[in-house]
Amino acid sequence: MESRRTVVHSCLAAVTLGIAGCTGGPSETDDEPEQSAEELERLRAGDRVLNSSFPMEIYEPDTDTRLVQIHWHGKLSNSHWHQQPLDVPLDRWKTYEMRALDRDGQVIQLGASQPLQLSMRKSPETAADLLDSSIDGNLIDLRGRDRGRGAYAFQLVSGEQVEWESPLLQLSVE
């Protein structure tokens, strides 16, 4: 009986340690490891290099209430959003604030008069009529048109050129 408890406790400890590396957000004490030139290039958006741990976050506008954030793991294929899905109200507009962060954790200004603009694209599997969207600078207005879920990527663009694209974010319209 004792050895079975030891095995169970060991397994739980290993799972907990594995999850712990991917559950938190940035902190004042997080030291970023040195990035290779290839990793830095994957985070380049125009002349800016994005934060190597948390390059984008979505907030309630004008607050410190973070709703979702990207946890970057070196490349797009194994990076993901934390705290998803992002809830979008049905039949009414809601505003969200996107914060793209540079290497130093400073917010990158986005908009028509800036070097980088924000856009979004739906995944091929997402229904075309799931929601309506409008982007102005770093503010994203979303309105659900039909109940359901979909996935959207956010892009940092310069003119017509996509400079950087996020992993897909799950959105839920309720």
Phi, psi and omega in degrees: 000317182296321181291327177293319176298319180298317179296314180299313180297321178296317179297316179297320179296319180295317179296316180300316179295322179295317180289324184302330180288352185223033180238340185264178176251186179292149176226168181297335186262356180293122175263123178285131176292158176299135181261141175287164178300322179294316179296319178296322180295325177294339181257006182280132174229100186066232179266008181254149172249127182283162178301133186281354176246313185225080186285336180218143177219148177245131184238162162293133185305139175058028177225177173258020179273099179279132181263313179213158178209149175279134168254110184273131181241037174097332176203163185300321187296336179240018176259159187199168176267139171267155177067020178276159009278158173275126181278133179238129181289148177278132173064019172210149182281143174223139181260138177235152179247120177271132174241111172269131186247137177275182182308326183268006180082011179274143181289132177272127178290133181238146175152175185302325181267006181254162178298332182239141175239160180257138172218171177218151177224145179274154174287157179301332182279348183278134179300137182297331184257021180294315182207164172254149180219153175212136181237133176225104183067242179255008179261132181243120175259126180233142176221122177288134178257336182210143179296143176147191181236153176205174181230136182226143173257144175256140184237142168260120185238155173234104187066239178265353185272122174283117181270328181200142179231139180280165167296164178292134176256128176283130176243142179237122178261120180231000000 
